[in-house]
PDB file of C-alpha atoms in Angstrom:
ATOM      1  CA  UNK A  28      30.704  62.785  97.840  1.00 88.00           C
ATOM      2  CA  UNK A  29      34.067  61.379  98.189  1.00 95.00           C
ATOM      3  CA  UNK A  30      35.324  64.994  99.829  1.00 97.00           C
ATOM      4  CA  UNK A  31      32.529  64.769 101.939  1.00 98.00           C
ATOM      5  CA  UNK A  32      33.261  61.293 103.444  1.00 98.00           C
ATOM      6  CA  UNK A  33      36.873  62.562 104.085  1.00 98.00           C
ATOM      7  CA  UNK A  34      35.786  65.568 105.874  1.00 98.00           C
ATOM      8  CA  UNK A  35      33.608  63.604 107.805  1.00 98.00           C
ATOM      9  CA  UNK A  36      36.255  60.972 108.755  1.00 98.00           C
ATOM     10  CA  UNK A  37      38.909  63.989 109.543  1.00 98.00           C
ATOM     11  CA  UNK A  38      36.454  65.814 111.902  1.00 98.00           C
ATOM     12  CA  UNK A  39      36.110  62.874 114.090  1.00 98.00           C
ATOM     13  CA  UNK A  40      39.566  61.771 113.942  1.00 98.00           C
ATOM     14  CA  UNK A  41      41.726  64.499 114.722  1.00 98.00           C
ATOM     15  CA  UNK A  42      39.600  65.330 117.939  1.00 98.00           C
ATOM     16  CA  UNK A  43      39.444  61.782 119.173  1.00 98.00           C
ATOM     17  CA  UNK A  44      43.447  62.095 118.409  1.00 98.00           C
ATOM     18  CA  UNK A  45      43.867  65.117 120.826  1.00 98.00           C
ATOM     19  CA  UNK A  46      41.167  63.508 123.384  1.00 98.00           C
ATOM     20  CA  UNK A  47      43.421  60.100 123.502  1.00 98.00           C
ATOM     21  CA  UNK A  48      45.983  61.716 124.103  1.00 97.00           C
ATOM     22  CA  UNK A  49      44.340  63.538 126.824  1.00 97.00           C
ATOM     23  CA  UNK A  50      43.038  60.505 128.022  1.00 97.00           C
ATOM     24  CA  UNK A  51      46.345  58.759 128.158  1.00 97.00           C
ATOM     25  CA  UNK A  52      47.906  61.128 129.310  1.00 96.00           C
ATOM     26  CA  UNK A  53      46.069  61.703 132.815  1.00 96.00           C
ATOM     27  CA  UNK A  54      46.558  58.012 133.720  1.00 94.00           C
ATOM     28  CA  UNK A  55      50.314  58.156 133.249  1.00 85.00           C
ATOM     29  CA  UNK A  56      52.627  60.950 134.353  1.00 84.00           C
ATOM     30  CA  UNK A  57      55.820  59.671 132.154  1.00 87.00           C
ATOM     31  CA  UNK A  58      57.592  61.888 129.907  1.00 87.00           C
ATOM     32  CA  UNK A  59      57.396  59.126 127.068  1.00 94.00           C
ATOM     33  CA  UNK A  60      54.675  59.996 124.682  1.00 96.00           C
ATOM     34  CA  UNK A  61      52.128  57.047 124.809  1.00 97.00           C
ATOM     35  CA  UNK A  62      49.466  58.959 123.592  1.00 97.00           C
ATOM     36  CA  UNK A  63      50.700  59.263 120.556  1.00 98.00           C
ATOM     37  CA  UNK A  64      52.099  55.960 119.982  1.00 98.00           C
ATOM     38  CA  UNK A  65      48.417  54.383 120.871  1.00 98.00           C
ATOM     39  CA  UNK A  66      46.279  56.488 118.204  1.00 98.00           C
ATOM     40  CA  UNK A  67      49.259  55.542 115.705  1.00 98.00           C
ATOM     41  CA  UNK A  68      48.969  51.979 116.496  1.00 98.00           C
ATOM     42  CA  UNK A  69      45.205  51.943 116.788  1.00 98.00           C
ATOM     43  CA  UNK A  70      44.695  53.675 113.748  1.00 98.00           C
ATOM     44  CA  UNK A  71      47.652  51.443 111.783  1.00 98.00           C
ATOM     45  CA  UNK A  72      44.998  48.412 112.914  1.00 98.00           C
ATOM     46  CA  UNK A  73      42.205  49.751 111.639  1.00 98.00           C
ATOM     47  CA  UNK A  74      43.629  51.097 108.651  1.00 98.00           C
ATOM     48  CA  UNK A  75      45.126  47.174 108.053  1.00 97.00           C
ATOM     49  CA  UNK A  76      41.728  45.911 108.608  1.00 96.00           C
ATOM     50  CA  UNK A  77      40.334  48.026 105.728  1.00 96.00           C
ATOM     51  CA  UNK A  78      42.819  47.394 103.268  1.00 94.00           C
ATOM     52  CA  UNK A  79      42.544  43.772 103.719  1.00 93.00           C
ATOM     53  CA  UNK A  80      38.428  43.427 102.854  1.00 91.00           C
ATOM     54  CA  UNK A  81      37.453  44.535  99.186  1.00 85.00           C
ATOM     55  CA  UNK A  82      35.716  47.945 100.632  1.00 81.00           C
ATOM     56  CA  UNK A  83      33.937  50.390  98.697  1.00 91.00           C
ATOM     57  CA  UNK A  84      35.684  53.460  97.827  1.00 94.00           C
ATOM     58  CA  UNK A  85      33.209  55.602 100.190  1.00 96.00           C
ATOM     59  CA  UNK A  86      34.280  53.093 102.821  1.00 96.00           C
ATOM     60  CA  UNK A  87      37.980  53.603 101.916  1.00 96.00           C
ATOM     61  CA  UNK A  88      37.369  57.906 102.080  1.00 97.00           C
ATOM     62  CA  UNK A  89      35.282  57.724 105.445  1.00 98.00           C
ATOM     63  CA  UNK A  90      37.368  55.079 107.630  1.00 97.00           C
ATOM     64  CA  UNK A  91      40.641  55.267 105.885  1.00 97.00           C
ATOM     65  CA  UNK A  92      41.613  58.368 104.129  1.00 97.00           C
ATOM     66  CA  UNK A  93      39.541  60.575 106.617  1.00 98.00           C
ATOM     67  CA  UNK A  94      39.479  58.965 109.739  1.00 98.00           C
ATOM     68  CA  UNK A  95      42.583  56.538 110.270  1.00 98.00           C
ATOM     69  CA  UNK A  96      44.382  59.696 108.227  1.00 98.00           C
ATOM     70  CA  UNK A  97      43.411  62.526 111.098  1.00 98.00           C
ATOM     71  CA  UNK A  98      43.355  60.082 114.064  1.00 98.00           C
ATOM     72  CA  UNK A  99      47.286  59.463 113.371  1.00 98.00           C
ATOM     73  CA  UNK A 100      50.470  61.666 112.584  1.00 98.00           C
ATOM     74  CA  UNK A 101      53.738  61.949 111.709  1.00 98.00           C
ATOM     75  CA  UNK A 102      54.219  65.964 112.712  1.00 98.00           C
ATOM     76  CA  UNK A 103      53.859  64.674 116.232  1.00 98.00           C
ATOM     77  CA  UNK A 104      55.743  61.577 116.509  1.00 98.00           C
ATOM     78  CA  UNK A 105      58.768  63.555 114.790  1.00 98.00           C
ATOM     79  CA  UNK A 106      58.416  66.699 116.538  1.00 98.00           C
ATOM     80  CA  UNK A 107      58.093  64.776 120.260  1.00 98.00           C
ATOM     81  CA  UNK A 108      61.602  62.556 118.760  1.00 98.00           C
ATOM     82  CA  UNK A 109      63.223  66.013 118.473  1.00 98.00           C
ATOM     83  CA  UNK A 110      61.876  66.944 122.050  1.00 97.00           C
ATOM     84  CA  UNK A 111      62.973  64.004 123.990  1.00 97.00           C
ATOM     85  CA  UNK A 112      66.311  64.330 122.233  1.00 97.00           C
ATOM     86  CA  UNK A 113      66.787  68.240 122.723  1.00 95.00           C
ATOM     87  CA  UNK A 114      66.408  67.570 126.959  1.00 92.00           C
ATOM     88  CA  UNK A 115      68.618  64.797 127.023  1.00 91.00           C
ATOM     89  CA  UNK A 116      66.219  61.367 127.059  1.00 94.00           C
ATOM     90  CA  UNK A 117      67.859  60.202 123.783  1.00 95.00           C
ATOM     91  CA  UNK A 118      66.690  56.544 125.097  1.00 96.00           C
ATOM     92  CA  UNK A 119      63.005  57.694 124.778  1.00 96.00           C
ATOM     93  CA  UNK A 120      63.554  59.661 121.717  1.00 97.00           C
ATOM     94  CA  UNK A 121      64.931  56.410 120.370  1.00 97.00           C
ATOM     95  CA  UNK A 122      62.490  54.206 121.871  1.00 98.00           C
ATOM     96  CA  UNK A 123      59.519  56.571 120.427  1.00 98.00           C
ATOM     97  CA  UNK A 124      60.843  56.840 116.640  1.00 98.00           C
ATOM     98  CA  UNK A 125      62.115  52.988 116.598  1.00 98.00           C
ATOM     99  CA  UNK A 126      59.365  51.644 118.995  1.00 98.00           C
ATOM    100  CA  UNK A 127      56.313  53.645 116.701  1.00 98.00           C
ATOM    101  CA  UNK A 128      57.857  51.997 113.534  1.00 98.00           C
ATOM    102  CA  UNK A 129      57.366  48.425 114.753  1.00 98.00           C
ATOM    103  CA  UNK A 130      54.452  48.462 116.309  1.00 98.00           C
ATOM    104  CA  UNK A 131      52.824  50.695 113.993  1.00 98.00           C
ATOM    105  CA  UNK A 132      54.163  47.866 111.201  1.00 97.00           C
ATOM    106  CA  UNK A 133      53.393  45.227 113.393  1.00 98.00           C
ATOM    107  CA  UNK A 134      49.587  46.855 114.373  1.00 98.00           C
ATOM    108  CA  UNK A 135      48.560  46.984 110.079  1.00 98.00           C
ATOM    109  CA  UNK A 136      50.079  43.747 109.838  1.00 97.00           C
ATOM    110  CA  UNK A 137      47.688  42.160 112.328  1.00 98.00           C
ATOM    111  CA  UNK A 138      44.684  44.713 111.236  1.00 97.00           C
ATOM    112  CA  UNK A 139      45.436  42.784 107.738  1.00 96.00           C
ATOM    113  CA  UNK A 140      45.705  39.233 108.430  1.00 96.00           C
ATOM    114  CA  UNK A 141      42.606  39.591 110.948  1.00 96.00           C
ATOM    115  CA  UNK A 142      40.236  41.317 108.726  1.00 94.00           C
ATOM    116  CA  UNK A 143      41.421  38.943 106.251  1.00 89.00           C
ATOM    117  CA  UNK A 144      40.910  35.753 108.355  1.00 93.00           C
ATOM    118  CA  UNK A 145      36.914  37.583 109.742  1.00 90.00           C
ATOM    119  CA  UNK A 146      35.983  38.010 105.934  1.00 87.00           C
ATOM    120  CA  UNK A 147      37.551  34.835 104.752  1.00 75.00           C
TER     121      UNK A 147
ATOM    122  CA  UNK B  26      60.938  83.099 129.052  1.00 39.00           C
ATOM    123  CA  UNK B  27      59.316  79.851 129.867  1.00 40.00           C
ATOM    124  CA  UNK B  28      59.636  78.090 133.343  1.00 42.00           C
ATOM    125  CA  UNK B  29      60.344  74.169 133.527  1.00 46.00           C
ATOM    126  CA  UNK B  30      56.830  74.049 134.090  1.00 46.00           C
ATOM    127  CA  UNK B  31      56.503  74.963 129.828  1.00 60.00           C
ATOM    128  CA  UNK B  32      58.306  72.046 129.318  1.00 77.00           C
ATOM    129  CA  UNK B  33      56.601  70.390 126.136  1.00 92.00           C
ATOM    130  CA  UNK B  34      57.259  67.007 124.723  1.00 95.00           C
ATOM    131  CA  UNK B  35      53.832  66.664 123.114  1.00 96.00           C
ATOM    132  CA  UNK B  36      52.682  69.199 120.603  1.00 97.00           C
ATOM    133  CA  UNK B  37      48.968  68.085 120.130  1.00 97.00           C
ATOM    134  CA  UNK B  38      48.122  68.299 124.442  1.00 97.00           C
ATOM    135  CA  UNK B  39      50.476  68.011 126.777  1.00 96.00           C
ATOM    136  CA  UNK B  40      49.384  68.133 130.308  1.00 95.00           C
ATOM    137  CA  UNK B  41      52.791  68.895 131.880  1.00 92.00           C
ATOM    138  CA  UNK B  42      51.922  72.894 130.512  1.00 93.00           C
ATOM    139  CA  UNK B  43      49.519  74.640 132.423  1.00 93.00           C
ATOM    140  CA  UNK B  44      47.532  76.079 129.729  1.00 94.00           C
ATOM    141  CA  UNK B  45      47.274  72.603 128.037  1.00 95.00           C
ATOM    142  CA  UNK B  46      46.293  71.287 130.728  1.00 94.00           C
ATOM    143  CA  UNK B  47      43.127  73.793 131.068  1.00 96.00           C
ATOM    144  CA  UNK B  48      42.337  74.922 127.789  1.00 96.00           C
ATOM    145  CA  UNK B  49      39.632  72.280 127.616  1.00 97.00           C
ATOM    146  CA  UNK B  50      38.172  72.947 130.342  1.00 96.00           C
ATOM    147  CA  UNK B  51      38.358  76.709 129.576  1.00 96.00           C
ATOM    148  CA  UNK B  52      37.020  76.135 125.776  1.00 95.00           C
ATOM    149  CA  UNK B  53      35.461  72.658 125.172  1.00 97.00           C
ATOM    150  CA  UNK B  54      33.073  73.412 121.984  1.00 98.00           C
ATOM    151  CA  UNK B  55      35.896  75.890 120.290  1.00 98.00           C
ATOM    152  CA  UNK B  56      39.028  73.415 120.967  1.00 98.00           C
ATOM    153  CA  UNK B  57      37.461  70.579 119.461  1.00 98.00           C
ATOM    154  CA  UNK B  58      35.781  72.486 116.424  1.00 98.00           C
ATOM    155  CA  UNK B  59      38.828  74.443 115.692  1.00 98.00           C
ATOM    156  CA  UNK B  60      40.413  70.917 115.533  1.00 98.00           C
ATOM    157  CA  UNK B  61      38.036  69.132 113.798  1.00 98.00           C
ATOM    158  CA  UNK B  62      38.264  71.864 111.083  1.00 98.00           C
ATOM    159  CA  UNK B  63      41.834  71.982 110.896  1.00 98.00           C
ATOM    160  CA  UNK B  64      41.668  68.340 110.966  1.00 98.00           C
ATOM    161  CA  UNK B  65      39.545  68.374 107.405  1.00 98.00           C
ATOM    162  CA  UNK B  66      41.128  70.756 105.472  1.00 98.00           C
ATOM    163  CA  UNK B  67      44.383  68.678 106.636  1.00 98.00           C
ATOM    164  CA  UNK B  68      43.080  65.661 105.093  1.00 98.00           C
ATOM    165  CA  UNK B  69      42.058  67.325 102.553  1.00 98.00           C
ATOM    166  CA  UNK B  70      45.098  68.275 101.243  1.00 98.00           C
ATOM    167  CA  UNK B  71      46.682  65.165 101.829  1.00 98.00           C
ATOM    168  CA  UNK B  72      44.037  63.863  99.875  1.00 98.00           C
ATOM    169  CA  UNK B  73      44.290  65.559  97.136  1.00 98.00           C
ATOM    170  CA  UNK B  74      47.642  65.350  96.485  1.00 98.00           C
ATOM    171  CA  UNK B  75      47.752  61.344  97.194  1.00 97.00           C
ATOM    172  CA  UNK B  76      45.248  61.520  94.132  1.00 96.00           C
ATOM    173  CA  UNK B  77      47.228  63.965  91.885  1.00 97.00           C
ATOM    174  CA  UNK B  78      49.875  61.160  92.660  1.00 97.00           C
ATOM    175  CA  UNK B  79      48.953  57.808  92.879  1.00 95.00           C
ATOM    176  CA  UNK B  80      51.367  54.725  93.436  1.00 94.00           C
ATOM    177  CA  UNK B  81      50.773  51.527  92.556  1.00 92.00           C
ATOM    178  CA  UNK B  82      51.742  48.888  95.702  1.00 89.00           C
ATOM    179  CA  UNK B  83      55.024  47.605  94.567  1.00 93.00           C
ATOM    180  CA  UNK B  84      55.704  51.270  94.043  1.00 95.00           C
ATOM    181  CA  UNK B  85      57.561  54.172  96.099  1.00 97.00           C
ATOM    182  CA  UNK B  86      54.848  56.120  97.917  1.00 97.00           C
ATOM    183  CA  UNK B  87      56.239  59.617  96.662  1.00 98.00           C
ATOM    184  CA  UNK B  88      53.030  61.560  97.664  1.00 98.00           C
ATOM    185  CA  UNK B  89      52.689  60.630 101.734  1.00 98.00           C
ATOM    186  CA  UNK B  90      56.172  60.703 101.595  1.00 98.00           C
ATOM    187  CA  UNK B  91      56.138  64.374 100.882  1.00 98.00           C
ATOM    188  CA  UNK B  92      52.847  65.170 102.811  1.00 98.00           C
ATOM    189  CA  UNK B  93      54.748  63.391 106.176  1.00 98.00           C
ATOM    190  CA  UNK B  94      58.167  65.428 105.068  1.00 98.00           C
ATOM    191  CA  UNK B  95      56.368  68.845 104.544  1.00 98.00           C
ATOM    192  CA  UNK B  96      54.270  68.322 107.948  1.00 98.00           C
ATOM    193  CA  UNK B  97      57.009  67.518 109.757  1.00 98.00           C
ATOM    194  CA  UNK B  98      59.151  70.554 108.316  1.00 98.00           C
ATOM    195  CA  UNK B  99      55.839  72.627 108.841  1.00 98.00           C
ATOM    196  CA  UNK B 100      55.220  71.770 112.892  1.00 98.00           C
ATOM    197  CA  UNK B 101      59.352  72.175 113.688  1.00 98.00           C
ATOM    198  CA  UNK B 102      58.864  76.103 112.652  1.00 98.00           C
ATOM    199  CA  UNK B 103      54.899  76.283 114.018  1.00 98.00           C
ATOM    200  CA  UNK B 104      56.375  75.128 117.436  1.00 97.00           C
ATOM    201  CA  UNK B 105      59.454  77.302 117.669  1.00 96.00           C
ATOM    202  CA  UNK B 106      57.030  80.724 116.680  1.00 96.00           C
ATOM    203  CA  UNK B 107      54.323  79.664 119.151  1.00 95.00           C
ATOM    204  CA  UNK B 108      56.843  78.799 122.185  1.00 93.00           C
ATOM    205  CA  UNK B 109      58.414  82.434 121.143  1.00 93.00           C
ATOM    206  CA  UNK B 110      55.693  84.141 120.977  1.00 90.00           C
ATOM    207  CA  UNK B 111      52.863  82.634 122.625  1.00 88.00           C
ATOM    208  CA  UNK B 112      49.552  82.931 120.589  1.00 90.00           C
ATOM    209  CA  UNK B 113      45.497  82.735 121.125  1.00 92.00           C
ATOM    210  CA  UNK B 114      44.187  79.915 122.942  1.00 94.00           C
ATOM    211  CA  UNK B 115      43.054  78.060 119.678  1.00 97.00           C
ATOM    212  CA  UNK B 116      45.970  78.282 117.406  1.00 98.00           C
ATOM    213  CA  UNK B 117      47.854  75.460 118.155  1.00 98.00           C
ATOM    214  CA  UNK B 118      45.015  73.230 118.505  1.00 98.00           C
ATOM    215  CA  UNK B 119      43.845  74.639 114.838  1.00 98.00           C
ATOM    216  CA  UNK B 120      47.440  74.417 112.787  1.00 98.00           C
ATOM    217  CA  UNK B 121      49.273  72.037 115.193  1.00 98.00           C
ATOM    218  CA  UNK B 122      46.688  69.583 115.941  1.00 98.00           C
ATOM    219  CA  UNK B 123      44.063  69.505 113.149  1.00 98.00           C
ATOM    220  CA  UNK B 124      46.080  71.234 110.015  1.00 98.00           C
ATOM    221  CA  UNK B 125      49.246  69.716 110.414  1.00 98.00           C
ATOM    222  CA  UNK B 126      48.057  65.699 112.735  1.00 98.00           C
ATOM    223  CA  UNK B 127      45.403  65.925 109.756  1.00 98.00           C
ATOM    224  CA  UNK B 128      47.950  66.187 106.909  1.00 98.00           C
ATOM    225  CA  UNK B 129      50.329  64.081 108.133  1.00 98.00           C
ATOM    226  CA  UNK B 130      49.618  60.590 108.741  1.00 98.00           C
ATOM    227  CA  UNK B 131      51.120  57.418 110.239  1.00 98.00           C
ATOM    228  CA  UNK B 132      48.645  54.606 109.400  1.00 98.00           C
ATOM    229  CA  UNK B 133      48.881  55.398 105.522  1.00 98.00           C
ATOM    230  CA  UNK B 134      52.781  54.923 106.054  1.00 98.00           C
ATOM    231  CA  UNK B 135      52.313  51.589 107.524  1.00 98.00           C
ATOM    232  CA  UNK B 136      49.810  50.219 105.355  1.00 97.00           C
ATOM    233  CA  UNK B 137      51.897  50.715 102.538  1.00 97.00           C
ATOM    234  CA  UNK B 138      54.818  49.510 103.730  1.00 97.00           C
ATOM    235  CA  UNK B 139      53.235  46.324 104.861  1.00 96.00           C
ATOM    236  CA  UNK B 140      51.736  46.274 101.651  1.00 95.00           C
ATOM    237  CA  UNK B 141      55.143  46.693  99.356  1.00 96.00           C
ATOM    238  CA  UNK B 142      56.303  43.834 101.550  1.00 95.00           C
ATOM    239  CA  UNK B 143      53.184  41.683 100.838  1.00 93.00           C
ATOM    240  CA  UNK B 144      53.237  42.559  96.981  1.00 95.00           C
ATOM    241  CA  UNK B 145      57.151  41.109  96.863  1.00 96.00           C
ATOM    242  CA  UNK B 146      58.621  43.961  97.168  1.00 97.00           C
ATOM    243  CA  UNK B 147      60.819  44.725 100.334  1.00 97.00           C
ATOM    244  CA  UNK B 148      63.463  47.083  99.292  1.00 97.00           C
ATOM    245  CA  UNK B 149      61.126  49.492  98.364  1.00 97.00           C
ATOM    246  CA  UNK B 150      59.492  48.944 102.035  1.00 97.00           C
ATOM    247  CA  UNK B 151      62.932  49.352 103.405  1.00 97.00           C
ATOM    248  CA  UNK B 152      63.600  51.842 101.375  1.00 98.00           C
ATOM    249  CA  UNK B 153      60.279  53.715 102.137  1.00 98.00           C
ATOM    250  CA  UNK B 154      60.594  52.721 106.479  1.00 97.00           C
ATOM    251  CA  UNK B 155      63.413  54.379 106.655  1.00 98.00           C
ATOM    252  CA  UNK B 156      64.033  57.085 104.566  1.00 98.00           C
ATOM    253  CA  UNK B 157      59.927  58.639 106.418  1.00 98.00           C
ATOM    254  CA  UNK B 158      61.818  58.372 109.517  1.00 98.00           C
ATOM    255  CA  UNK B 159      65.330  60.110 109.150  1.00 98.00           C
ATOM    256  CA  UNK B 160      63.415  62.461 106.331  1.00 98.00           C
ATOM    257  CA  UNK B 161      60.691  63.143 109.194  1.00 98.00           C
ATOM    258  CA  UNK B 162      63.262  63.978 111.835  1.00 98.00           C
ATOM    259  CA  UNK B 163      65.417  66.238 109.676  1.00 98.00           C
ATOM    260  CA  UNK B 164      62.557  67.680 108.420  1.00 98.00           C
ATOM    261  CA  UNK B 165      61.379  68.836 112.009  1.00 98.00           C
ATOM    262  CA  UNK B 166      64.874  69.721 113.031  1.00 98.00           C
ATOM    263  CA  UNK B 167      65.116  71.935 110.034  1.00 98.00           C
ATOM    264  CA  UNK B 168      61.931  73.232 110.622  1.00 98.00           C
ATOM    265  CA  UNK B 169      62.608  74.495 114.128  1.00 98.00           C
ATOM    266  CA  UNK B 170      66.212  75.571 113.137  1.00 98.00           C
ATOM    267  CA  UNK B 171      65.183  77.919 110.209  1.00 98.00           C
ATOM    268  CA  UNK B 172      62.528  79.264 112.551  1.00 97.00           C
ATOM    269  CA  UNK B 173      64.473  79.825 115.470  1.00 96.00           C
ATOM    270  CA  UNK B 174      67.138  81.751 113.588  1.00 96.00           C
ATOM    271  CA  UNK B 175      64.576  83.792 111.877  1.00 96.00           C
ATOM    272  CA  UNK B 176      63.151  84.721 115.256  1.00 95.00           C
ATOM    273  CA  UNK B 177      66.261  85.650 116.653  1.00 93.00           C
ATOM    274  CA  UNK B 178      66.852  87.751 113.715  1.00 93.00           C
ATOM    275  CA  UNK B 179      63.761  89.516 114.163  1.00 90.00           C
ATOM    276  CA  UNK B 180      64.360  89.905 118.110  1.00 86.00           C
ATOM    277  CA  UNK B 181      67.775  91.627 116.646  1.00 86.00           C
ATOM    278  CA  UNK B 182      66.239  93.666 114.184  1.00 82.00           C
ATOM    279  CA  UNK B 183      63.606  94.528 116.665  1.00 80.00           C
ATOM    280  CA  UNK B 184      66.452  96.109 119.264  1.00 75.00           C
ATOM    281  CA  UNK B 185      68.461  97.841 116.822  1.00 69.00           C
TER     282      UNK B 185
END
């Protein structure tokens, strides 16, 4: 069952990953990577939010091992650092590896304190 | 050889390359299966092996440590073979996108460091913060450089 909730998490995260970044990408022609650094941080929240409320374990599988899991990366967000380095942007590859860190801390840190505060 | 136009920053979709930027379009049903799938067996594996090795939340987290270090290690060689020689229109949504974005995770590594921190124990977050990023980014580096020399090798071979 638990496998199953995983799965079913994955499936729908690591498209709506790729179609973000699709998404986020048409509306802004930068080189900097916000795609990726907006599922991270969305999926940091969320992930925060669930590890704050007792959830059940099929909760935990589903939302956070499967979904959260698939919707963010680390492949990405190391392999576009290398990228922006490689062609000379070392401020964005910088930015991206630093900037991901804090909000991505910052984003559970929220997710946690406000699903805390919600469920009392 | 690859015009500026193959200039790639963002290896799930990046709509500076031409065939990113089409190959929904082109294959909307068989994109987002092939990454769905990739996406679960990812997970997966990163789920099984978080299980084989649990940590408790004071404790290093040695298993999405090494999932995030092996992923990173795995996409630095995927990229360099599939810029080399360019592949099917599904593969690098399949192994880059679902196998290897479903594997590797960043909201696991947040979570528990915000939650080492929480439980009184911040050295191990520090520890933990940083040694995911500079193992993640010589992980990819190493990953692309053991590629790319094994390509050119073969390119070598290949004349001889």
């Amino acid at each position: 069952m638990t496998v199953l909730l995983i799965a079913l998490g994955a499936a729908l995260g690591a498209p709506l990953r790729y179609l973000t970044d699709r998404a986020v990408q048409a509306r802004d022609d930068s080189p900097f990577p916000w795609g990726t650094l907006t599922v991270n941080v969305a999926g940091s929240l969320l992930l925060g939010a669930v590890a704050a409320v007792p959830a059940s374990p099929a909760v935990t599988a589903l939302v956070g091992t499967g979904f959260c899991g698939a919707l963010t990366t680390w492949s990405t967000l190391s392999y576009e650092t290398l990228r922006l380095h490689r062609e000379g942007a070392r401020g964005h590859a910088l930015a991206n590896a630093l900037g991901s860190l804090a909000a991505g801390l910052t984003a559970a840190t929220v997710g946690y304190a406000l699903a805390g505060a919600v469920t009392g | 050889m690859t015009g500026p136009s193959e200039f790639r920053v963002d290896p799930d979709v990046d709509l500076h390359v031409p065939a990113d930027r089409r190959e929904l379009a082109a294959h909307p049903v068989a994109v987002l299966g092939v990454i769905a799938a990739g996406g679960v067996l990812g997970a997966l594996a990163r789920a099984g092996l978080q299980a084989a090795f649990p940590h408790e939340p004071t404790g290093f987290p040695w298993a999405t440590f090494g999932i995030n270090l092996g992923g990173c290690l795995l996409i630095g060689a995927l990229m360099a073979v599939l810029t080399a020689r360019p592949p099917g229109p599904l593969v690098r949504p399949f192994l880059g996108v679902g196998v290897l974005g479903g594997f590797t995770t960043f909201s696991t590594y947040a979570v528990d460091t915000q939650r080492a921190i929480a439980a009184g124990a911040p050295g191990t977050a520090l520890a933990y913060l940083a040694a995911t990023l500079a193992g993640a980014l010589l992980a990819v580096w190493a990953g692309d450089a053991v590629a790319g020399r094994l390509l050119a090798r073969a390119r070598v071979g290949a004349v001889r």
